[in-house]
Amino acid sequence: MTYFDKVLIANRGEIAIRVMRACKELNIESVAVYSSVDKDALHVKYADEAFLIGEAPPSKSYLNMERIVETAKKSGAEAVHPGYGFLAENYRFAKLCQEEGITFVGPSWQTIQAMGSKIECKQMMRKAGVPVLPGTPGGIEDTAEALLVAEEIGYPIIVKASAGGGGIGMQIVHDGKALGEAIDAGRRIADSAFGDSRVFIEKYLMKPRHIEFQLLADEHGNRVHLFDRECSIQRRHQKLVEESPCPIMSPQLRSRMAESALAVARASNYTNAGTVEFLYSEGNYYFMEVNTRLQVEHTVTELTTGIDIVRQQLAIAAGEELPFGQEDISLRGHAIECRINAEDPLNNFAADPGKILRYRSPGGPGIRLDSGIHSGYSIPTNYDSMISKLCAWGMVRLEAIERMRRAIYEYVIIGVKTTLPLHYAIMQNQQFIEGNTHTHFLQESHIANSLQRYVMEDEARMQTLAASLRQGKKTAAVSAAVSLYLQQGQKPQ
Ligand code: MV4
């Protein structure tokens, strides 16, 4: 096997550790990079070597392409793994790596660039015979033309930015009167957010499901899919709960969607790991976009297929052939992921960074925890609020749900508010248990109204479990701080 000897991980938190774990198993040395606020972070401790690359703001550290490539060279790393977020889908970074003789663990920069333009990408997929939503064939040239298209497909329609992501610049339009203004606003927002003002329109689906397929493709033309994930439960375009497989997937639908996902990979010359996203509504599915990176929720696919996606990414980047074909891959059981964010569920999910006073992770049958934090760790304010990913696997979906509830019960995080009570509420929700979710599930469910009760129950539980953690005289001060925190909801320093 001609794997790398040393890989630099251009990321932080749980995903940096996740990648380093694969490196460790493969006997690859890992190089961490970190910002000034991350010097005590777990990913720095886990790595074989670590380099300070700048100040806390992402633009000064984790987004500093030149500095990261320079660090890779200085450390002797042959490859860079970007994780997700930061530079993971920046084609300029992938291009810079190539120019500097460093292997970028991901697709070619050309593929990343092509998939980054939704207009071109959608055109490419339509040509490849993949179902897409009706809409303008390309970008909107003038409003009159857009009006004609909208009349033809029927309202509501949605205006989207070609360079868009995370819903930025997206607008739903219900009639012709509002279209012109929506296009102009979409252009302005897209221009300032992405430096690309191109927008397009398509038919708007009211309550679709978000279903995606995980792909692996090597550099020798072999491509496989690792089945589907359901990712409909989200808030403000941030996914909160993901699972594999999608609870409503039938063998017929799966084979059609998997065929489309593989056609997407073929058409885009895709290599390495990637995800094809679809919207699903009333028996039909439509191509949405390609995520050219390792995703947060790759974990549930690993649990249901047994395949280590990061290991395969490294092998593919090193030029290896996929060690299995489609017929060797099977789906076993059901897995669910809850994203644990340091956010206050009772204060509109405002970020709640701070110091972790007590921490105890869940374990036992069917539980996987990918975490970037520990007791005594201070969550910086500069980055994403996601602190860990709690996953549960079961032979059937209900067993996975029951294990998730039990793991949430065991999980102690004191010092910052978290989304744990929200996840407990979701795991108890009848509609969720029935698998009847869509992208507007959280807004429509009455979960938000019952959160107060779940948060109070959670705090009572924490108090009981924290008591069992108190030991040794050094912790007396911390115990007092914890009690104060739990009683008054106040954060000690
Ligand atoms: C849509 C849609 C309905 N119809 N497009 C949101 C983010 C971006 N990736 C695309 N998004 C949507 N596009 C049409 N034609 C609904 C959404 C959408 C959504 C999609 C997936 C997951 C969560 C979502 C939440 C709100 C809206």
CSV table of C-alpha atoms in Angstrom, one decimal, residues 93-265:
chain,number,residue,atom,x,y,z
A,93,PHE,CA,-7.1,26.0,-2.2
A,94,ALA,CA,-7.2,22.6,-4.0
A,95,LYS,CA,-5.5,24.3,-7.0
A,96,LEU,CA,-2.9,25.9,-4.8
A,97,CYS,CA,-2.1,22.5,-3.2
A,98,GLN,CA,-1.7,20.9,-6.6
A,99,GLU,CA,0.6,23.7,-7.8
A,100,GLU,CA,2.7,23.4,-4.7
A,101,GLY,CA,3.0,19.6,-5.1
A,102,ILE,CA,0.8,18.8,-2.1
A,103,THR,CA,-2.0,16.2,-2.5
A,104,PHE,CA,-5.4,17.7,-1.7
A,105,VAL,CA,-7.6,14.9,-0.1
A,106,GLY,CA,-10.7,15.5,-2.2
A,107,PRO,CA,-11.9,15.8,-5.8
A,108,SER,CA,-9.9,17.7,-8.4
A,109,TRP,CA,-10.1,21.5,-8.2
A,110,GLN,CA,-11.8,21.5,-11.5
A,111,THR,CA,-14.7,19.4,-10.2
A,112,ILE,CA,-14.9,21.5,-7.0
A,113,GLN,CA,-15.1,24.6,-9.1
A,114,ALA,CA,-17.8,23.2,-11.5
A,115,MET,CA,-20.0,21.9,-8.7
A,116,GLY,CA,-19.7,25.3,-7.0
A,117,SER,CA,-21.8,26.9,-9.7
A,118,LYS,CA,-25.3,25.7,-9.3
A,119,ILE,CA,-26.4,26.9,-12.7
A,120,GLU,CA,-23.7,25.0,-14.6
A,121,CYS,CA,-24.0,22.0,-12.3
A,122,LYS,CA,-27.8,21.8,-12.8
A,123,GLN,CA,-27.3,22.1,-16.6
A,124,MET,CA,-24.7,19.3,-16.6
A,125,MET,CA,-27.0,17.0,-14.6
A,126,ARG,CA,-30.0,17.7,-16.7
A,127,LYS,CA,-27.9,16.6,-19.7
A,128,ALA,CA,-26.8,13.5,-17.9
A,129,GLY,CA,-30.5,12.5,-17.5
A,130,VAL,CA,-30.7,13.2,-13.8
A,131,PRO,CA,-34.1,14.6,-12.7
A,132,VAL,CA,-33.9,18.3,-11.9
A,133,LEU,CA,-36.7,20.8,-10.9
A,134,PRO,CA,-38.3,22.7,-13.7
A,135,GLY,CA,-37.0,26.3,-14.0
A,136,THR,CA,-34.9,28.7,-16.1
A,137,PRO,CA,-32.5,26.6,-18.3
A,138,GLY,CA,-29.6,28.8,-17.1
A,139,GLY,CA,-29.1,32.1,-15.3
A,140,ILE,CA,-31.8,34.8,-15.6
A,141,GLU,CA,-30.9,37.3,-18.3
A,142,ASP,CA,-33.9,39.6,-17.9
A,143,THR,CA,-37.0,39.7,-15.8
A,144,ALA,CA,-39.5,39.4,-18.7
A,145,GLU,CA,-37.9,36.0,-19.6
A,146,ALA,CA,-38.1,34.9,-15.9
A,147,LEU,CA,-41.7,35.9,-15.7
A,148,LEU,CA,-42.5,33.7,-18.7
A,149,VAL,CA,-40.7,30.7,-17.2
A,150,ALA,CA,-42.5,31.3,-13.8
A,151,GLU,CA,-45.9,31.4,-15.5
A,152,GLU,CA,-45.1,28.2,-17.3
A,153,ILE,CA,-44.0,26.2,-14.3
A,154,GLY,CA,-46.5,27.8,-11.9
A,155,TYR,CA,-46.0,29.6,-8.6
A,156,PRO,CA,-44.7,29.3,-6.0
A,157,ILE,CA,-41.2,29.5,-7.4
A,158,ILE,CA,-37.8,30.0,-5.7
A,159,VAL,CA,-35.0,32.4,-6.7
A,160,LYS,CA,-31.6,30.9,-5.9
A,161,ALA,CA,-28.1,32.2,-6.2
A,162,SER,CA,-25.8,30.3,-8.5
A,163,ALA,CA,-22.9,30.5,-6.0
A,164,GLY,CA,-25.3,30.0,-3.1
A,165,GLY,CA,-25.2,27.8,-0.1
A,166,GLY,CA,-26.9,27.7,3.3
A,167,GLY,CA,-30.0,29.4,1.8
A,168,ILE,CA,-28.2,32.7,1.2
A,169,GLY,CA,-30.0,34.8,-1.4
A,170,MET,CA,-32.8,32.3,-1.6
A,171,GLN,CA,-36.3,33.8,-1.9
A,172,ILE,CA,-39.8,32.2,-2.4
A,173,VAL,CA,-42.1,34.0,-4.8
A,174,HIS,CA,-45.8,33.5,-4.9
A,175,ASP,CA,-46.9,35.7,-7.8
A,176,GLY,CA,-45.6,37.7,-10.8
A,177,LYS,CA,-45.8,41.0,-9.0
A,178,ALA,CA,-43.1,40.1,-6.5
A,179,LEU,CA,-40.8,38.4,-9.0
A,180,GLY,CA,-38.8,41.4,-10.3
A,181,GLU,CA,-38.0,42.7,-6.9
A,182,ALA,CA,-37.0,39.2,-5.7
A,183,ILE,CA,-34.6,38.8,-8.6
A,184,ASP,CA,-33.0,42.2,-8.0
A,185,ALA,CA,-32.7,41.5,-4.2
A,186,GLY,CA,-31.3,38.0,-5.0
A,187,ARG,CA,-28.7,39.5,-7.3
A,188,ARG,CA,-27.6,42.1,-4.7
A,189,ILE,CA,-27.3,39.5,-1.9
A,190,ALA,CA,-25.5,37.0,-4.1
A,191,ASP,CA,-23.0,39.6,-5.3
A,192,SER,CA,-22.1,40.8,-1.8
A,193,ALA,CA,-21.9,37.3,-0.3
A,194,PHE,CA,-20.2,35.4,-3.1
A,195,GLY,CA,-19.0,38.0,-5.7
A,196,ASP,CA,-21.2,36.3,-8.2
A,197,SER,CA,-24.6,37.9,-8.9
A,198,ARG,CA,-26.0,35.1,-11.1
A,199,VAL,CA,-29.4,33.8,-10.0
A,200,PHE,CA,-31.9,31.3,-11.4
A,201,ILE,CA,-35.4,30.2,-10.6
A,202,GLU,CA,-37.1,26.8,-10.2
A,203,LYS,CA,-40.3,25.4,-8.9
A,204,TYR,CA,-40.6,25.6,-5.2
A,205,LEU,CA,-41.5,22.5,-3.2
A,206,MET,CA,-43.5,23.2,-0.1
A,207,LYS,CA,-42.3,20.5,2.4
A,208,PRO,CA,-39.7,18.4,0.7
A,209,ARG,CA,-37.5,15.8,2.4
A,210,HIS,CA,-33.7,16.2,2.1
A,211,ILE,CA,-32.3,12.9,1.0
A,212,GLU,CA,-28.6,12.4,0.1
A,213,PHE,CA,-26.4,9.7,-1.2
A,214,GLN,CA,-22.8,9.1,-0.1
A,215,LEU,CA,-20.4,8.3,-2.9
A,216,LEU,CA,-16.8,7.0,-3.2
A,217,ALA,CA,-15.0,7.2,-6.5
A,218,ASP,CA,-11.3,6.3,-7.1
A,219,GLU,CA,-9.0,7.7,-9.8
A,220,HIS,CA,-9.3,4.5,-11.9
A,221,GLY,CA,-13.0,5.0,-12.8
A,222,ASN,CA,-14.5,2.9,-10.0
A,223,ARG,CA,-17.5,4.4,-8.3
A,224,VAL,CA,-19.8,3.1,-5.6
A,225,HIS,CA,-22.6,4.6,-3.4
A,226,LEU,CA,-22.9,3.9,0.3
A,227,PHE,CA,-26.7,4.3,0.4
A,228,ASP,CA,-28.8,7.1,1.5
A,229,ARG,CA,-29.2,9.5,4.4
A,230,GLU,CA,-32.2,11.5,5.6
A,231,CYS,CA,-31.2,15.0,6.7
A,232,SER,CA,-34.5,16.9,6.8
A,233,ILE,CA,-34.4,18.0,10.4
A,234,GLN,CA,-32.7,21.4,10.4
A,235,ARG,CA,-32.9,24.9,11.8
A,236,ARG,CA,-31.8,27.9,9.9
A,237,HIS,CA,-30.3,25.7,7.2
A,238,GLN,CA,-28.2,23.9,9.9
A,239,LYS,CA,-28.8,20.2,10.0
A,240,LEU,CA,-29.6,18.9,13.5
A,241,VAL,CA,-30.4,15.2,13.2
A,242,GLU,CA,-29.4,12.9,10.3
A,243,GLU,CA,-30.0,9.2,9.8
A,244,SER,CA,-29.2,6.3,7.6
A,245,PRO,CA,-31.1,4.9,5.8
A,246,CYS,CA,-33.9,7.3,5.0
A,247,PRO,CA,-36.9,6.0,6.9
A,248,ILE,CA,-39.2,6.0,3.8
A,249,MET,CA,-36.8,4.6,1.3
A,250,SER,CA,-38.1,1.7,-0.8
A,251,PRO,CA,-35.9,-0.7,-2.8
A,252,GLN,CA,-37.3,0.8,-6.1
A,253,LEU,CA,-36.7,4.4,-5.1
A,254,ARG,CA,-33.3,3.6,-3.8
A,255,SER,CA,-32.2,2.0,-7.0
A,256,ARG,CA,-33.4,4.9,-9.1
A,257,MET,CA,-31.8,7.5,-6.8
A,258,ALA,CA,-28.5,5.6,-6.5
A,259,GLU,CA,-28.4,5.4,-10.3
A,260,SER,CA,-28.9,9.1,-10.5
A,261,ALA,CA,-26.2,9.8,-7.9
A,262,LEU,CA,-23.7,7.7,-9.8
A,263,ALA,CA,-24.7,9.4,-13.0
A,264,VAL,CA,-23.8,12.7,-11.2
A,265,ALA,CA,-20.4,11.3,-10.3
